[in-house]
GROMACS .gro file of C-alpha atoms in nm:
model
  115
    1MET     CA    1  11.250  13.889   7.052
    2LYS     CA    2  11.020  14.120   7.248
    3LYS     CA    3  11.179  14.017   7.577
    4SER     CA    4  11.531  14.094   7.457
    5ALA     CA    5  11.424  14.432   7.314
    6LEU     CA    6  11.250  14.516   7.640
    7THR     CA    7  11.556  14.407   7.838
    8VAL     CA    8  11.782  14.631   7.627
    9ILE     CA    9  11.551  14.930   7.672
   10VAL     CA   10  11.527  14.879   8.049
   11GLY     CA   11  11.905  14.840   8.067
   12LEU     CA   12  11.958  15.165   7.876
   13LEU     CA   13  11.716  15.353   8.100
   14ILE     CA   14  11.889  15.227   8.412
   15SER     CA   15  12.234  15.316   8.281
   16VAL     CA   16  12.122  15.665   8.175
   17SER     CA   17  11.968  15.732   8.515
   18ALA     CA   18  12.280  15.599   8.690
   19LEU     CA   19  12.497  15.826   8.477
   20ALA     CA   20  12.286  16.129   8.565
   21GLN     CA   21  12.312  16.049   8.935
   22SER     CA   22  12.685  15.998   8.919
   23LYS     CA   23  12.725  16.332   8.740
   24SER     CA   24  12.552  16.517   9.023
   25GLU     CA   25  12.748  16.316   9.279
   26MET     CA   26  13.073  16.407   9.103
   27LYS     CA   27  12.973  16.773   9.106
   28ILE     CA   28  12.894  16.760   9.478
   29GLU     CA   29  13.223  16.584   9.557
   30LYS     CA   30  13.416  16.840   9.350
   31ARG     CA   31  13.253  17.130   9.535
   32ALA     CA   32  13.315  16.966   9.873
   33THR     CA   33  13.681  16.909   9.780
   34LYS     CA   34  13.715  17.275   9.680
   35ALA     CA   35  13.562  17.380  10.013
   36VAL     CA   36  13.819  17.171  10.202
   37GLU     CA   37  14.104  17.313   9.990
   38LYS     CA   38  13.981  17.668  10.048
   39LEU     CA   39  13.960  17.603  10.421
   40GLU     CA   40  14.314  17.466  10.419
   41THR     CA   41  14.445  17.800  10.290
   42THR     CA   42  14.319  17.964  10.608
   43ILE     CA   43  14.358  17.700  10.878
   44LYS     CA   44  14.561  17.381  10.925
   45LEU     CA   45  14.354  17.062  10.942
   46SER     CA   46  14.458  16.709  11.028
   47GLU     CA   47  14.373  16.428  10.785
   48SER     CA   48  14.084  16.312  11.003
   49GLU     CA   49  13.950  16.669  11.028
   50LYS     CA   50  13.971  16.704  10.649
   51ALA     CA   51  13.778  16.380  10.601
   52THR     CA   52  13.513  16.479  10.856
   53TYR     CA   53  13.472  16.829  10.711
   54PHE     CA   54  13.453  16.682  10.360
   55GLU     CA   55  13.172  16.446  10.462
   56LEU     CA   56  12.980  16.721  10.641
   57GLN     CA   57  13.019  16.956  10.344
   58LYS     CA   58  12.911  16.680  10.107
   59ALA     CA   59  12.598  16.614  10.315
   60LYS     CA   60  12.517  16.987  10.315
   61LEU     CA   61  12.555  17.007   9.937
   62GLN     CA   62  12.349  16.691   9.887
   63ASP     CA   63  12.069  16.837  10.097
   64ARG     CA   64  12.092  17.158   9.897
   65ALA     CA   65  12.074  16.960   9.571
   66ASN     CA   66  11.748  16.808   9.693
   67PHE     CA   67  11.576  17.148   9.702
   68PRO     CA   68  11.286  17.152   9.453
   69LYS     CA   69  11.391  17.263   9.105
   70GLY     CA   70  11.300  17.623   9.029
   71LEU     CA   71  11.228  17.710   9.392
   72LYS     CA   72  11.469  18.005   9.386
   73GLU     CA   73  11.284  18.168   9.096
   74SER     CA   74  10.928  18.071   9.191
   75ASP     CA   75  10.942  18.140   9.566
   76PRO     CA   76  11.259  18.327   9.672
   77ASP     CA   77  11.146  18.358  10.036
   78ALA     CA   78  11.093  17.983  10.071
   79PHE     CA   79  11.431  17.923   9.906
   80LYS     CA   80  11.603  18.160  10.149
   81ALA     CA   81  11.434  17.991  10.445
   82LYS     CA   82  11.540  17.644  10.328
   83ALA     CA   83  11.896  17.765  10.259
   84LYS     CA   84  11.916  17.924  10.604
   85ALA     CA   85  11.793  17.604  10.769
   86ASN     CA   86  12.050  17.410  10.566
   87ARG     CA   87  12.332  17.638  10.685
   88LYS     CA   88  12.216  17.614  11.048
   89GLU     CA   89  12.209  17.236  11.031
   90PHE     CA   90  12.560  17.237  10.881
   91THR     CA   91  12.685  17.468  11.156
   92LYS     CA   92  12.539  17.241  11.424
   93SER     CA   93  12.693  16.934  11.267
   94VAL     CA   94  13.039  17.097  11.245
   95ILE     CA   95  13.027  17.203  11.609
   96LYS     CA   96  12.906  16.858  11.713
   97ALA     CA   97  13.180  16.683  11.513
   98PHE     CA   98  13.473  16.905  11.616
   99GLY     CA   99  13.365  17.038  11.953
  100GLU     CA  100  13.254  17.392  12.019
  101LYS     CA  101  13.590  17.569  12.020
  102ARG     CA  102  13.745  17.394  11.717
  103GLY     CA  103  13.413  17.390  11.531
  104LYS     CA  104  13.369  17.765  11.563
  105GLU     CA  105  13.731  17.816  11.458
  106ILE     CA  106  13.674  17.605  11.145
  107LEU     CA  107  13.346  17.780  11.062
  108GLU     CA  108  13.508  18.122  11.101
  109ALA     CA  109  13.795  18.020  10.874
  110ALA     CA  110  13.549  17.892  10.612
  111LYS     CA  111  13.360  18.221  10.585
  112LYS     CA  112  13.393  18.416  10.264
  113LYS     CA  113  13.617  18.715  10.297
  114LYS     CA  114  13.443  19.038  10.200
  115LYS     CA  115  13.641  19.271   9.981
   0.00000   0.00000   0.00000
């Protein structure tokens, strides 16, 4: 009896933790998809370029999600430094994946337009 109760509890804990992880993964994938769609409004991408950009964007967002919780409020300077390093790494990875000319073109197209 104790073994089956323990097994049920462990199973519930595992399923709850898996659900929480999948929720964050879904959120990251949704944001990466939106980034690709936004980029498509500015520049034409091939299917392979879309897939590559999606994966790079997803990796960037995953790294960003791994920032310590509450860092932005507790230490804004450290948060800014980590965010800047994250953006630089993303820029390097885009240029490496697409080549310098096409990579810079894609990064320029992805920038937010100031009103």
